[in-house]
Each structure stands twice: as C-alpha cells, then as structure tokens.
PDB file of C-alpha atoms and ligand atoms in Angstrom:
ATOM      1  CA  MET R 137     -33.648-109.686-118.934  1.00 66.00           C
ATOM      2  CA  ASN R 138     -30.248-110.700-121.859  1.00 63.00           C
ATOM      3  CA  ASN R 139     -30.948-107.145-122.744  1.00 77.00           C
ATOM      4  CA  LEU R 140     -28.787-106.380-119.962  1.00 78.00           C
ATOM      5  CA  LEU R 141     -25.467-108.197-121.169  1.00 74.00           C
ATOM      6  CA  ALA R 142     -26.192-105.280-124.673  1.00 82.00           C
ATOM      7  CA  LEU R 143     -25.628-102.405-122.333  1.00 86.00           C
ATOM      8  CA  ASP R 144     -22.974 -99.770-122.296  1.00 88.00           C
ATOM      9  CA  ILE R 145     -21.785 -99.608-118.991  1.00 90.00           C
ATOM     10  CA  SER R 146     -17.985 -97.923-119.061  1.00 91.00           C
ATOM     11  CA  ALA R 147     -20.131 -95.388-117.614  1.00 93.00           C
ATOM     12  CA  TRP R 148     -20.711 -96.162-115.276  1.00 95.00           C
ATOM     13  CA  GLN R 149     -18.273 -95.022-112.046  1.00 93.00           C
ATOM     14  CA  HIS R 150     -19.534 -95.650-108.554  1.00 96.00           C
ATOM     15  CA  ARG R 151     -18.899 -97.819-105.568  1.00 97.00           C
ATOM     16  CA  HIS R 152     -21.704 -95.679-103.462  1.00 98.00           C
ATOM     17  CA  ILE R 153     -24.665 -93.575-104.253  1.00 98.00           C
ATOM     18  CA  LEU R 154     -24.420 -91.023-102.002  1.00 98.00           C
ATOM     19  CA  ASP R 155     -25.431 -87.178-104.397  1.00 96.00           C
ATOM     20  CA  ILE R 156     -26.829 -87.035-108.047  1.00 96.00           C
ATOM     21  CA  GLN R 157     -24.459 -84.017-108.296  1.00 93.00           C
ATOM     22  CA  ASP R 158     -21.369 -86.670-108.846  1.00 94.00           C
ATOM     23  CA  PHE R 159     -22.896 -88.727-111.168  1.00 97.00           C
ATOM     24  CA  SER R 160     -22.833 -87.443-114.804  1.00 96.00           C
ATOM     25  CA  ALA R 161     -25.861 -87.512-117.127  1.00 97.00           C
ATOM     26  CA  ASP R 162     -24.385 -90.202-119.258  1.00 96.00           C
ATOM     27  CA  GLU R 163     -24.696 -92.276-115.924  1.00 97.00           C
ATOM     28  CA  ILE R 164     -27.757 -91.225-115.362  1.00 98.00           C
ATOM     29  CA  ASN R 165     -29.095 -92.444-118.175  1.00 97.00           C
ATOM     30  CA  LEU R 166     -26.800 -95.925-118.173  1.00 97.00           C
ATOM     31  CA  VAL R 167     -29.463 -95.605-115.124  1.00 98.00           C
ATOM     32  CA  MET R 168     -32.945 -94.869-117.158  1.00 98.00           C
ATOM     33  CA  LEU R 169     -32.166 -97.509-119.606  1.00 97.00           C
ATOM     34  CA  THR R 170     -31.030 -99.809-117.239  1.00 97.00           C
ATOM     35  CA  ALA R 171     -34.942 -98.879-115.107  1.00 97.00           C
ATOM     36  CA  ASP R 172     -36.705 -99.412-118.822  1.00 96.00           C
ATOM     37  CA  ILE R 173     -34.779-103.072-118.768  1.00 95.00           C
ATOM     38  CA  MET R 174     -36.410-103.878-115.030  1.00 96.00           C
ATOM     39  CA  SER R 175     -39.464-102.647-115.817  1.00 96.00           C
ATOM     40  CA  LYS R 176     -40.237-104.259-119.527  1.00 93.00           C
ATOM     41  CA  HIS R 177     -38.988-107.426-116.940  1.00 91.00           C
ATOM     42  CA  MET R 178     -41.657-107.137-114.420  1.00 91.00           C
ATOM     43  CA  SER R 179     -44.561-106.894-116.707  1.00 90.00           C
ATOM     44  CA  GLY R 180     -43.732-110.112-117.619  1.00 87.00           C
ATOM     45  CA  PRO R 181     -44.683-113.354-116.073  1.00 86.00           C
ATOM     46  CA  ILE R 182     -41.814-113.574-113.386  1.00 83.00           C
ATOM     47  CA  LYS R 183     -40.714-110.351-111.955  1.00 81.00           C
ATOM     48  CA  LYS R 184     -37.135-112.530-110.327  1.00 86.00           C
ATOM     49  CA  THR R 185     -34.026-112.322-112.625  1.00 88.00           C
ATOM     50  CA  GLY R 186     -32.376-113.635-109.898  1.00 91.00           C
ATOM     51  CA  SER R 187     -28.705-111.371-111.140  1.00 94.00           C
ATOM     52  CA  LEU R 188     -28.401-110.153-107.049  1.00 97.00           C
ATOM     53  CA  ARG R 189     -28.970-114.346-106.137  1.00 96.00           C
ATOM     54  CA  GLY R 190     -26.144-115.030-103.306  1.00 97.00           C
ATOM     55  CA  LYS R 191     -25.472-111.076-102.224  1.00 98.00           C
ATOM     56  CA  THR R 192     -27.320-110.072 -98.982  1.00 98.00           C
ATOM     57  CA  ILE R 193     -28.378-106.025 -99.135  1.00 98.00           C
ATOM     58  CA  VAL R 194     -29.435-104.290 -95.729  1.00 98.00           C
ATOM     59  CA  THR R 195     -31.574-102.065 -95.447  1.00 98.00           C
ATOM     60  CA  LEU R 196     -31.628 -99.512 -91.911  1.00 97.00           C
ATOM     61  CA  PHE R 197     -33.578 -96.221 -91.940  1.00 96.00           C
ATOM     62  CA  TYR R 198     -33.345 -93.563 -89.272  1.00 94.00           C
ATOM     63  CA  GLU R 199     -35.759 -91.640 -90.439  1.00 94.00           C
ATOM     64  CA  ALA R 200     -39.690 -93.198 -90.882  1.00 93.00           C
ATOM     65  CA  SER R 201     -40.437 -94.458 -94.896  1.00 96.00           C
ATOM     66  CA  THR R 202     -43.217 -96.201 -96.860  1.00 96.00           C
ATOM     67  CA  ARG R 203     -42.220 -96.259-100.620  1.00 98.00           C
ATOM     68  CA  THR R 204     -37.909 -95.879-100.642  1.00 98.00           C
ATOM     69  CA  ARG R 205     -38.131 -98.742 -97.794  1.00 97.00           C
ATOM     70  CA  GLY R 206     -40.852-100.800 -99.598  1.00 98.00           C
ATOM     71  CA  SER R 207     -38.584-100.614-103.478  1.00 98.00           C
ATOM     72  CA  PHE R 208     -35.647-100.679-102.051  1.00 98.00           C
ATOM     73  CA  GLU R 209     -36.975-103.927-100.701  1.00 98.00           C
ATOM     74  CA  LEU R 210     -38.302-105.525-103.444  1.00 97.00           C
ATOM     75  CA  ALA R 211     -36.342-104.344-106.259  1.00 98.00           C
ATOM     76  CA  ALA R 212     -33.191-106.438-103.686  1.00 98.00           C
ATOM     77  CA  LYS R 213     -36.249-108.834-103.642  1.00 97.00           C
ATOM     78  CA  ASN R 214     -36.842-109.043-107.507  1.00 96.00           C
ATOM     79  CA  LEU R 215     -33.050-109.473-108.466  1.00 97.00           C
ATOM     80  CA  GLY R 216     -33.158-112.859-106.332  1.00 97.00           C
ATOM     81  CA  ALA R 217     -30.898-110.533-103.582  1.00 98.00           C
ATOM     82  CA  ASP R 218     -31.465-112.125 -99.374  1.00 98.00           C
ATOM     83  CA  VAL R 219     -33.143-108.740 -97.981  1.00 98.00           C
ATOM     84  CA  VAL R 220     -32.228-108.131 -94.015  1.00 97.00           C
ATOM     85  CA  ASN R 221     -34.908-104.944 -92.537  1.00 95.00           C
ATOM     86  CA  MET R 222     -33.251-103.022 -89.886  1.00 92.00           C
ATOM     87  CA  THR R 223     -34.647-100.526 -87.789  1.00 85.00           C
ATOM     88  CA  VAL R 224     -32.959 -98.572 -85.153  1.00 86.00           C
ATOM     89  CA  GLN R 225     -35.325 -98.182 -82.216  1.00 83.00           C
ATOM     90  CA  SER R 226     -35.465-102.247 -82.543  1.00 80.00           C
ATOM     91  CA  SER R 227     -30.987-102.413 -82.704  1.00 83.00           C
ATOM     92  CA  SER R 228     -28.699-101.867 -81.055  1.00 87.00           C
ATOM     93  CA  VAL R 229     -28.491 -98.529 -81.522  1.00 85.00           C
ATOM     94  CA  SER R 230     -31.163 -98.206 -79.051  1.00 83.00           C
ATOM     95  CA  LYS R 231     -27.883 -98.946 -76.756  1.00 87.00           C
ATOM     96  CA  GLY R 232     -25.104 -97.333 -77.772  1.00 88.00           C
ATOM     97  CA  GLU R 233     -23.987 -98.105 -80.104  1.00 91.00           C
ATOM     98  CA  SER R 234     -22.422 -95.427 -83.371  1.00 93.00           C
ATOM     99  CA  LEU R 235     -22.920 -95.245 -87.221  1.00 95.00           C
ATOM    100  CA  ILE R 236     -19.577 -96.617 -87.824  1.00 96.00           C
ATOM    101  CA  ASN R 237     -19.757 -99.854 -85.450  1.00 96.00           C
ATOM    102  CA  THR R 238     -23.506 -99.980 -87.061  1.00 96.00           C
ATOM    103  CA  LEU R 239     -22.232-100.097 -90.227  1.00 97.00           C
ATOM    104  CA  ASN R 240     -19.651-102.908 -89.763  1.00 97.00           C
ATOM    105  CA  THR R 241     -21.397-105.652 -88.493  1.00 96.00           C
ATOM    106  CA  LEU R 242     -23.974-105.139 -90.952  1.00 97.00           C
ATOM    107  CA  GLU R 243     -20.722-105.645 -92.885  1.00 98.00           C
ATOM    108  CA  SER R 244     -19.269-108.442 -90.518  1.00 97.00           C
ATOM    109  CA  ILE R 245     -22.545-110.698 -91.155  1.00 96.00           C
ATOM    110  CA  GLY R 246     -22.167-110.079 -94.411  1.00 97.00           C
ATOM    111  CA  ALA R 247     -24.361-107.458 -96.020  1.00 98.00           C
ATOM    112  CA  ASP R 248     -22.603-106.927 -99.988  1.00 98.00           C
ATOM    113  CA  MET R 249     -24.888-103.802-100.104  1.00 98.00           C
ATOM    114  CA  ILE R 250     -27.138-101.124 -97.102  1.00 98.00           C
ATOM    115  CA  VAL R 251     -28.672 -98.860 -97.849  1.00 98.00           C
ATOM    116  CA  MET R 252     -29.740 -95.696 -95.137  1.00 98.00           C
ATOM    117  CA  ARG R 253     -32.058 -93.451 -94.114  1.00 97.00           C
ATOM    118  CA  HIS R 254     -30.467 -90.952 -91.739  1.00 96.00           C
ATOM    119  CA  HIS R 255     -31.500 -88.333 -90.791  1.00 94.00           C
ATOM    120  CA  LEU R 256     -28.660 -85.953 -90.596  1.00 95.00           C
ATOM    121  CA  SER R 257     -27.344 -83.949 -93.540  1.00 95.00           C
ATOM    122  CA  GLY R 258     -24.117 -85.359 -94.553  1.00 96.00           C
ATOM    123  CA  ALA R 259     -24.359 -89.368 -92.768  1.00 96.00           C
ATOM    124  CA  HIS R 260     -23.555 -90.803 -95.486  1.00 97.00           C
ATOM    125  CA  TYR R 261     -19.697 -89.390 -96.278  1.00 97.00           C
ATOM    126  CA  SER R 262     -18.810 -89.528 -93.324  1.00 96.00           C
ATOM    127  CA  ALA R 263     -19.128 -93.748 -93.296  1.00 96.00           C
ATOM    128  CA  VAL R 264     -18.468 -94.537 -97.046  1.00 97.00           C
ATOM    129  CA  PRO R 265     -13.997 -94.011 -96.420  1.00 97.00           C
ATOM    130  CA  PHE R 266     -14.412 -96.753 -92.451  1.00 96.00           C
ATOM    131  CA  MET R 267     -17.167 -99.169 -95.371  1.00 97.00           C
ATOM    132  CA  ARG R 268     -16.012-102.255 -97.538  1.00 97.00           C
ATOM    133  CA  ALA R 269     -20.134-102.302 -98.664  1.00 98.00           C
ATOM    134  CA  ASN R 270     -21.376-100.176-101.330  1.00 98.00           C
ATOM    135  CA  LEU R 271     -24.043 -97.485 -98.918  1.00 98.00           C
ATOM    136  CA  ILE R 272     -26.551 -96.361-100.517  1.00 98.00           C
ATOM    137  CA  ASN R 273     -28.323 -92.294 -99.140  1.00 98.00           C
ATOM    138  CA  ALA R 274     -31.877 -92.759 -99.122  1.00 98.00           C
ATOM    139  CA  GLY R 275     -32.349 -89.811 -97.486  1.00 98.00           C
ATOM    140  CA  ASP R 276     -29.859 -87.697 -95.516  1.00 97.00           C
ATOM    141  CA  GLY R 277     -30.913 -84.905 -93.650  1.00 95.00           C
ATOM    142  CA  TRP R 278     -31.905 -81.919 -95.968  1.00 93.00           C
ATOM    143  CA  HIS R 279     -29.322 -82.861 -97.974  1.00 95.00           C
ATOM    144  CA  ALA R 280     -29.898 -85.639-100.871  1.00 97.00           C
ATOM    145  CA  HIS R 281     -32.489 -88.927-101.663  1.00 98.00           C
ATOM    146  CA  PRO R 282     -30.256 -89.671-105.024  1.00 98.00           C
ATOM    147  CA  THR R 283     -33.087 -92.215-105.534  1.00 98.00           C
ATOM    148  CA  GLN R 284     -35.965 -89.418-105.850  1.00 98.00           C
ATOM    149  CA  ALA R 285     -34.324 -87.486-107.863  1.00 98.00           C
ATOM    150  CA  LEU R 286     -33.673 -91.012-110.363  1.00 98.00           C
ATOM    151  CA  LEU R 287     -37.186 -92.097-110.896  1.00 98.00           C
ATOM    152  CA  ASP R 288     -38.734 -88.242-110.885  1.00 98.00           C
ATOM    153  CA  LEU R 289     -36.906 -88.477-113.962  1.00 98.00           C
ATOM    154  CA  TYR R 290     -37.549 -91.731-114.864  1.00 98.00           C
ATOM    155  CA  THR R 291     -41.085 -90.516-114.398  1.00 98.00           C
ATOM    156  CA  ILE R 292     -40.588 -87.695-116.783  1.00 98.00           C
ATOM    157  CA  ARG R 293     -39.211 -89.534-119.352  1.00 98.00           C
ATOM    158  CA  GLN R 294     -41.911 -91.745-119.210  1.00 98.00           C
ATOM    159  CA  HIS R 295     -45.010 -89.319-119.846  1.00 98.00           C
ATOM    160  CA  LEU R 296     -42.795 -86.790-121.790  1.00 98.00           C
ATOM    161  CA  GLY R 297     -40.076 -88.177-123.603  1.00 98.00           C
ATOM    162  CA  SER R 298     -37.252 -86.202-121.655  1.00 97.00           C
ATOM    163  CA  ALA R 299     -36.440 -83.179-119.413  1.00 98.00           C
ATOM    164  CA  GLN R 300     -34.210 -81.413-122.168  1.00 98.00           C
ATOM    165  CA  GLY R 301     -35.911 -77.737-122.297  1.00 98.00           C
ATOM    166  CA  LEU R 302     -38.729 -78.798-120.361  1.00 98.00           C
ATOM    167  CA  LYS R 303     -39.947 -75.711-117.973  1.00 98.00           C
ATOM    168  CA  THR R 304     -39.564 -77.532-114.360  1.00 98.00           C
ATOM    169  CA  VAL R 305     -41.160 -76.065-111.307  1.00 98.00           C
ATOM    170  CA  ILE R 306     -40.298 -77.205-108.127  1.00 98.00           C
ATOM    171  CA  ILE R 307     -42.809 -75.617-105.762  1.00 98.00           C
ATOM    172  CA  GLY R 308     -43.101 -75.033-101.041  1.00 96.00           C
ATOM    173  CA  ASP R 309     -41.168 -75.956 -98.568  1.00 94.00           C
ATOM    174  CA  ILE R 310     -37.378 -76.951-100.816  1.00 96.00           C
ATOM    175  CA  ARG R 311     -35.683 -75.199 -97.974  1.00 94.00           C
ATOM    176  CA  HIS R 312     -35.803 -78.778 -96.118  1.00 93.00           C
ATOM    177  CA  SER R 313     -36.379 -80.624 -98.722  1.00 96.00           C
ATOM    178  CA  ARG R 314     -33.700 -83.552 -99.947  1.00 97.00           C
ATOM    179  CA  VAL R 315     -35.358 -84.074-102.642  1.00 98.00           C
ATOM    180  CA  ALA R 316     -35.523 -80.808-104.402  1.00 97.00           C
ATOM    181  CA  HIS R 317     -31.783 -80.572-104.034  1.00 96.00           C
ATOM    182  CA  SER R 318     -31.518 -83.708-105.668  1.00 97.00           C
ATOM    183  CA  ASN R 319     -33.805 -82.581-107.764  1.00 98.00           C
ATOM    184  CA  ILE R 320     -32.384 -79.668-108.642  1.00 97.00           C
ATOM    185  CA  TRP R 321     -28.854 -80.698-109.451  1.00 97.00           C
ATOM    186  CA  CYS R 322     -30.537 -83.748-112.178  1.00 98.00           C
ATOM    187  CA  LEU R 323     -32.798 -82.052-113.944  1.00 98.00           C
ATOM    188  CA  SER R 324     -30.501 -78.806-114.259  1.00 97.00           C
ATOM    189  CA  LYS R 325     -27.504 -82.005-115.602  1.00 97.00           C
ATOM    190  CA  MET R 326     -30.603 -83.734-117.929  1.00 98.00           C
ATOM    191  CA  GLY R 327     -30.977 -80.065-119.908  1.00 98.00           C
ATOM    192  CA  ALA R 328     -34.165 -78.961-117.429  1.00 98.00           C
ATOM    193  CA  ARG R 329     -35.077 -74.852-117.284  1.00 98.00           C
ATOM    194  CA  VAL R 330     -35.510 -75.364-112.723  1.00 98.00           C
ATOM    195  CA  VAL R 331     -38.446 -72.940-110.607  1.00 98.00           C
ATOM    196  CA  LEU R 332     -37.995 -72.625-107.725  1.00 98.00           C
ATOM    197  CA  CYS R 333     -40.926 -71.340-105.953  1.00 97.00           C
ATOM    198  CA  ALA R 334     -41.569 -70.616-102.319  1.00 96.00           C
ATOM    199  CA  PRO R 335     -41.609 -68.138 -99.238  1.00 94.00           C
ATOM    200  CA  PRO R 336     -38.409 -66.626 -99.403  1.00 92.00           C
ATOM    201  CA  THR R 337     -38.258 -68.663 -95.459  1.00 92.00           C
ATOM    202  CA  LEU R 338     -39.137 -71.724 -97.153  1.00 94.00           C
ATOM    203  CA  LEU R 339     -35.625 -71.383-100.187  1.00 94.00           C
ATOM    204  CA  PRO R 340     -32.693 -72.662 -99.455  1.00 90.00           C
ATOM    205  CA  ALA R 341     -29.446 -70.604 -98.136  1.00 86.00           C
ATOM    206  CA  GLY R 342     -27.401 -70.230-101.231  1.00 83.00           C
ATOM    207  CA  LEU R 343     -29.003 -70.635-104.575  1.00 84.00           C
ATOM    208  CA  ASP R 344     -27.169 -67.320-105.710  1.00 81.00           C
ATOM    209  CA  ASN R 345     -24.742 -69.596-106.854  1.00 74.00           C
ATOM    210  CA  THR R 346     -22.104 -67.997-106.191  1.00 75.00           C
ATOM    211  CA  HIS R 347     -20.376 -71.021-103.603  1.00 74.00           C
ATOM    212  CA  ASN R 348     -21.313 -73.598-106.111  1.00 75.00           C
ATOM    213  CA  LEU R 349     -24.225 -75.288-103.818  1.00 83.00           C
ATOM    214  CA  PHE R 350     -26.515 -75.378-106.393  1.00 88.00           C
ATOM    215  CA  PRO R 351     -26.073 -75.423-110.788  1.00 91.00           C
ATOM    216  CA  LYS R 352     -28.042 -72.391-111.745  1.00 90.00           C
ATOM    217  CA  VAL R 353     -31.514 -72.013-111.633  1.00 95.00           C
ATOM    218  CA  GLU R 354     -34.693 -69.202-111.120  1.00 96.00           C
ATOM    219  CA  VAL R 355     -37.180 -67.619-108.700  1.00 96.00           C
ATOM    220  CA  GLU R 356     -40.806 -66.800-109.352  1.00 97.00           C
ATOM    221  CA  TYR R 357     -42.417 -65.282-105.261  1.00 97.00           C
ATOM    222  CA  ASN R 358     -45.677 -65.552-107.348  1.00 97.00           C
ATOM    223  CA  ILE R 359     -47.104 -69.035-107.676  1.00 98.00           C
ATOM    224  CA  SER R 360     -48.909 -67.779-110.784  1.00 98.00           C
ATOM    225  CA  ASN R 361     -46.240 -66.979-112.441  1.00 98.00           C
ATOM    226  CA  ALA R 362     -43.979 -69.863-111.882  1.00 98.00           C
ATOM    227  CA  LEU R 363     -47.230 -72.480-113.406  1.00 98.00           C
ATOM    228  CA  VAL R 364     -47.394 -70.238-116.601  1.00 98.00           C
ATOM    229  CA  ASP R 365     -46.632 -73.147-119.476  1.00 98.00           C
ATOM    230  CA  ALA R 366     -45.589 -75.383-117.147  1.00 98.00           C
ATOM    231  CA  ASP R 367     -43.932 -79.060-117.966  1.00 98.00           C
ATOM    232  CA  VAL R 368     -43.783 -80.428-114.512  1.00 98.00           C
ATOM    233  CA  VAL R 369     -45.570 -79.457-111.616  1.00 98.00           C
ATOM    234  CA  MET R 370     -43.566 -80.894-108.605  1.00 98.00           C
ATOM    235  CA  GLU R 371     -44.789 -80.573-105.003  1.00 97.00           C
ATOM    236  CA  LEU R 372     -43.303 -80.313-102.037  1.00 97.00           C
ATOM    237  CA  ARG R 373     -44.619 -81.152 -98.120  1.00 92.00           C
ATOM    238  CA  LEU R 374     -44.233 -78.576 -95.750  1.00 88.00           C
ATOM    239  CA  GLN R 375     -41.744 -80.727 -93.189  1.00 77.00           C
ATOM    240  CA  LYS R 376     -42.900 -79.888 -89.887  1.00 72.00           C
ATOM    241  CA  GLU R 377     -40.769 -81.421 -88.645  1.00 72.00           C
ATOM    242  CA  ARG R 378     -37.540 -80.185 -89.620  1.00 67.00           C
ATOM    243  CA  MET R 379     -38.931 -75.964 -89.281  1.00 63.00           C
ATOM    244  CA  ARG R 380     -37.048 -74.215 -86.338  1.00 67.00           C
ATOM    245  CA  GLY R 381     -38.830 -71.141 -85.759  1.00 64.00           C
ATOM    246  CA  ASP R 382     -41.888 -69.773 -87.175  1.00 77.00           C
ATOM    247  CA  LEU R 383     -41.248 -69.498 -91.349  1.00 74.00           C
ATOM    248  CA  LEU R 384     -44.215 -69.197 -91.685  1.00 79.00           C
ATOM    249  CA  PRO R 385     -46.961 -66.465 -90.473  1.00 77.00           C
ATOM    250  CA  GLY R 386     -49.388 -70.018 -90.721  1.00 83.00           C
ATOM    251  CA  LEU R 387     -50.747 -72.970 -92.468  1.00 87.00           C
ATOM    252  CA  ASP R 388     -53.796 -70.515 -94.329  1.00 88.00           C
ATOM    253  CA  GLU R 389     -51.499 -68.440 -95.460  1.00 91.00           C
ATOM    254  CA  PHE R 390     -49.138 -70.687 -97.052  1.00 91.00           C
ATOM    255  CA  ILE R 391     -51.876 -72.354 -98.509  1.00 93.00           C
ATOM    256  CA  TYR R 392     -54.265 -69.034-100.199  1.00 94.00           C
ATOM    257  CA  GLY R 393     -49.621 -68.595-101.060  1.00 94.00           C
ATOM    258  CA  TYR R 394     -48.411 -71.223-103.083  1.00 95.00           C
ATOM    259  CA  GLN R 395     -51.048 -74.188-102.658  1.00 97.00           C
ATOM    260  CA  LEU R 396     -51.730 -76.208-106.167  1.00 98.00           C
ATOM    261  CA  ASN R 397     -55.490 -76.059-107.278  1.00 98.00           C
ATOM    262  CA  ALA R 398     -56.778 -76.301-109.870  1.00 98.00           C
ATOM    263  CA  ALA R 399     -57.769 -72.853-111.477  1.00 98.00           C
ATOM    264  CA  ARG R 400     -53.499 -72.296-110.558  1.00 98.00           C
ATOM    265  CA  LEU R 401     -52.662 -75.646-112.400  1.00 98.00           C
ATOM    266  CA  ALA R 402     -54.691 -74.493-115.535  1.00 98.00           C
ATOM    267  CA  LEU R 403     -52.098 -72.032-115.907  1.00 98.00           C
ATOM    268  CA  ALA R 404     -49.794 -74.706-117.319  1.00 98.00           C
ATOM    269  CA  LYS R 405     -49.396 -76.491-120.033  1.00 98.00           C
ATOM    270  CA  PRO R 406     -51.948 -79.057-121.425  1.00 98.00           C
ATOM    271  CA  HIS R 407     -49.986 -81.951-121.312  1.00 98.00           C
ATOM    272  CA  VAL R 408     -47.957 -80.932-117.588  1.00 98.00           C
ATOM    273  CA  ILE R 409     -47.307 -82.986-115.153  1.00 98.00           C
ATOM    274  CA  VAL R 410     -48.471 -83.058-111.440  1.00 98.00           C
ATOM    275  CA  MET R 411     -45.595 -84.600-109.085  1.00 98.00           C
ATOM    276  CA  HIS R 412     -44.975 -85.116-105.325  1.00 98.00           C
ATOM    277  CA  PRO R 413     -41.926 -87.360-103.562  1.00 97.00           C
ATOM    278  CA  GLY R 414     -44.992 -88.119-100.857  1.00 94.00           C
ATOM    279  CA  PRO R 415     -46.521 -88.810 -98.848  1.00 93.00           C
ATOM    280  CA  VAL R 416     -49.032 -85.878 -99.139  1.00 94.00           C
ATOM    281  CA  ASN R 417     -51.373 -83.613 -96.932  1.00 92.00           C
ATOM    282  CA  GLU R 418     -54.366 -82.868 -99.038  1.00 93.00           C
ATOM    283  CA  ASP R 419     -55.215 -80.216 -98.954  1.00 94.00           C
ATOM    284  CA  VAL R 420     -52.489 -78.668 -98.055  1.00 92.00           C
ATOM    285  CA  GLU R 421     -49.331 -77.608-100.185  1.00 94.00           C
ATOM    286  CA  MET R 422     -52.244 -79.841-102.756  1.00 96.00           C
ATOM    287  CA  ALA R 423     -55.669 -80.089-103.364  1.00 97.00           C
ATOM    288  CA  THR R 424     -57.797 -83.514-103.418  1.00 97.00           C
ATOM    289  CA  ASP R 425     -58.460 -82.109-106.744  1.00 97.00           C
ATOM    290  CA  VAL R 426     -55.341 -81.811-108.724  1.00 98.00           C
ATOM    291  CA  LEU R 427     -53.478 -84.964-106.049  1.00 97.00           C
ATOM    292  CA  HIS R 428     -56.352 -87.442-107.722  1.00 97.00           C
ATOM    293  CA  SER R 429     -56.796 -85.690-111.392  1.00 97.00           C
ATOM    294  CA  PRO R 430     -55.067 -87.380-114.541  1.00 97.00           C
ATOM    295  CA  ARG R 431     -52.602 -84.963-114.432  1.00 98.00           C
ATOM    296  CA  ALA R 432     -51.207 -85.944-111.723  1.00 98.00           C
ATOM    297  CA  VAL R 433     -48.547 -89.198-112.120  1.00 98.00           C
ATOM    298  CA  VAL R 434     -47.678 -89.993-108.112  1.00 98.00           C
ATOM    299  CA  THR R 435     -48.722 -93.803-108.139  1.00 98.00           C
ATOM    300  CA  ASN R 436     -46.521 -93.439-111.101  1.00 98.00           C
ATOM    301  CA  GLN R 437     -43.519 -92.137-109.256  1.00 98.00           C
ATOM    302  CA  VAL R 438     -44.034 -94.155-106.406  1.00 98.00           C
ATOM    303  CA  THR R 439     -44.647 -97.906-109.137  1.00 98.00           C
ATOM    304  CA  ASN R 440     -41.252 -96.824-110.942  1.00 98.00           C
ATOM    305  CA  GLY R 441     -39.242 -95.917-107.645  1.00 98.00           C
ATOM    306  CA  VAL R 442     -38.668-100.048-108.040  1.00 98.00           C
ATOM    307  CA  ALA R 443     -37.852-100.552-111.229  1.00 98.00           C
ATOM    308  CA  VAL R 444     -35.502 -97.565-110.741  1.00 98.00           C
ATOM    309  CA  ARG R 445     -33.907 -98.938-107.636  1.00 98.00           C
ATOM    310  CA  MET R 446     -33.685-102.033-109.293  1.00 98.00           C
ATOM    311  CA  ALA R 447     -31.018-100.699-111.282  1.00 97.00           C
ATOM    312  CA  ILE R 448     -28.666 -98.654-109.213  1.00 98.00           C
ATOM    313  CA  LEU R 449     -28.630-102.350-107.833  1.00 98.00           C
ATOM    314  CA  GLN R 450     -27.481-104.172-110.611  1.00 97.00           C
ATOM    315  CA  LEU R 451     -25.271-101.725-111.763  1.00 97.00           C
ATOM    316  CA  LEU R 452     -23.407-101.120-108.439  1.00 97.00           C
ATOM    317  CA  SER R 453     -22.982-105.229-108.523  1.00 95.00           C
ATOM    318  CA  ILE R 454     -21.151-105.573-111.896  1.00 87.00           C
ATOM    319  CA  GLY R 455     -20.262-101.396-111.770  1.00 69.00           C
TER     320      GLY R 455
HETATM  321  N1   CP O 116     -40.401 -90.545-101.028  1.00 84.18           N
HETATM  322  C1   CP O 116     -40.012 -90.479 -99.917  1.00 84.18           C
HETATM  323  O1   CP O 116     -38.854 -91.264 -99.716  1.00 84.18           O
HETATM  324  O2   CP O 116     -41.238 -91.171 -98.714  1.00 84.18           O
HETATM  325  P1   CP O 116     -40.844 -92.474 -97.725  1.00 84.18           P
HETATM  326  O3   CP O 116     -40.524 -91.489 -97.329  1.00 84.18           O
HETATM  327  O4   CP O 116     -41.786 -93.517 -97.957  1.00 84.18           O
HETATM  328  O5   CP O 116     -39.912 -93.392 -98.724  1.00 84.18           O
END
C-alpha cells in the first residue's frame, strides 16, 4: 500500500459519488490507478490494508443486489472499515421513515460513508444537501450506476489496454439501464466510439444531443451491422420490472432481433470482449455458449468490482 502514497491525488474533486457524468478524465484515470494498487495488494498474502480502520461504512439498499452490495462490503472490509448492512425491509423505512431521516439516523449512529441503491432516479441528488457522510450511488432507478461504469472501464483496460478509439457496442434494454447510461458517459469521456443497438422502444429519449442529456453516440438498429469490427460488446438484461406497457412484440422477436449468439459475435474483431453487468438471463440477451466462451469477461467484471470499489472508498476518505 506504500504505492498509494506515491499517487498524485490532486485531480480528485469528489465528496460524493452520484454519477460518472461529473468526473473528469483525470479523476477516472486516478480511480483506475488506485484500483491497480488495490488489485495488486489483494493478490498478495494479506488482502486487508487497514487504511480505513476506524471508519464506519453503511450499505443501504432499497433494491435487490448481489454483486454491488457484496463487493462494496468486501471492499470496505479489505480496507479495515467497520461495515453495517441495512436491509430496507427490516429497517424503520418499513414504518414510514423518510429517506432523509433514514440517512441522518445512520449518520447519528456513526456512518462515515453510506452506499445506497434506490429505486427512484435522482434520489441521491435529493439527499446530499442534508448529509455529512459521503454518499455513494450504488444505482438509482434508470439513471446511473457510476461504480459499475468504472469497473467496466477497468475490465476493458485490463483486456484491451485502454478504451481510447475502441468500438464499444451496447445492446439491449438501454432505455431502462442505469449501467448503460453511466457507461455512455464514461466510455465517451475516455475516447471510445459508443454504438447503441436496440429496438427503438428500448432506447432512451434525448439521444439527439440537443438537451445535453447524453454525449454524442451512434445508434444502429440492426445487430449485425452494429457488431461489425466491434472491440467491446456490452449486453444488457431486459428490465421487465421497470417496463410500463408493451415495449416489445414478444420475447421471441427480441431474441430473433437482438440476442448475441456465436454467429453474430463472429462479425466482431477477433479480440472482442463480451461484457454484461449481470444478472444474465441466459439464452435471452445472450446465448449460453457465448456467455461461457473465452470472449466473455463477465466474471472478471465481478472480480474487478472489489478493487474498483476499494479505490473509490479510499479516494473518498482522503479527498
Ligand atoms: N451489476 C449489478 O448492479 O448487479 P447487482 O444488481 O447484483 O448489484
């Protein structure tokens, strides 16, 4: 962990992590370098660093999670912090306590940082004016999932060196995907060419760039055209729980038009990597043989989540 002392952290500007949109490229690179140090440290004989000893980190999840919650907990423990996991169902939220009162209560019992997932887009933005603790967005509604975008970038960097100039194709339910939204910002900022591929009903509004809702991206409705010469393919789950009304004629039509299968993947570059934030619905957005092929890096993404979240917690504590 001595390498941490050698890092120039002057680029770091964040007290809270709300979205990736307001990160500079220098800050993103700092997270990557810090995650490198964390990853190297974890591959040594003693995983724990103790650099957050005495800090208390609370996870507060209003929606289900396996990867994000588990990796934040491990990240905090690896740094030596005390961790309290709150489940909304067993907390006083179920008695009607408001979001702000819940967060302030957690601060009153000693939370230095709160990692929160909320079903409402923008919930974190409403809360920060009332908070002393650092707030980290672990996913808010359809809006953003900044630490997922950072671990995805870390994974791209690990396999392909850098995102600069790479053709990255994001396929599936982009409209309801906070992962896609944060990745569009992060990948564009780091110099990737971003191509979105989905039926028109599963694309977000505002892609025309007139209201600054998204950076400039390409849209391609035909999956075969989208995949030609792709360096990175990012698949997304159909988020049926967030869909209102009939956005697709049916599952069979979606699979026919948009499933990533081996024949379609062959159109991409030979070194292509296939990503998915999880959970995967096998044989819906991605054929099982693609998911289990050497091109898929889905388990690497999950593993990298711990080092990247350690980096975020560490930078927030010293920033
Ligand atoms: N990628 C992701 O956010 O997964 P979880 O819902 O399991 O945290």
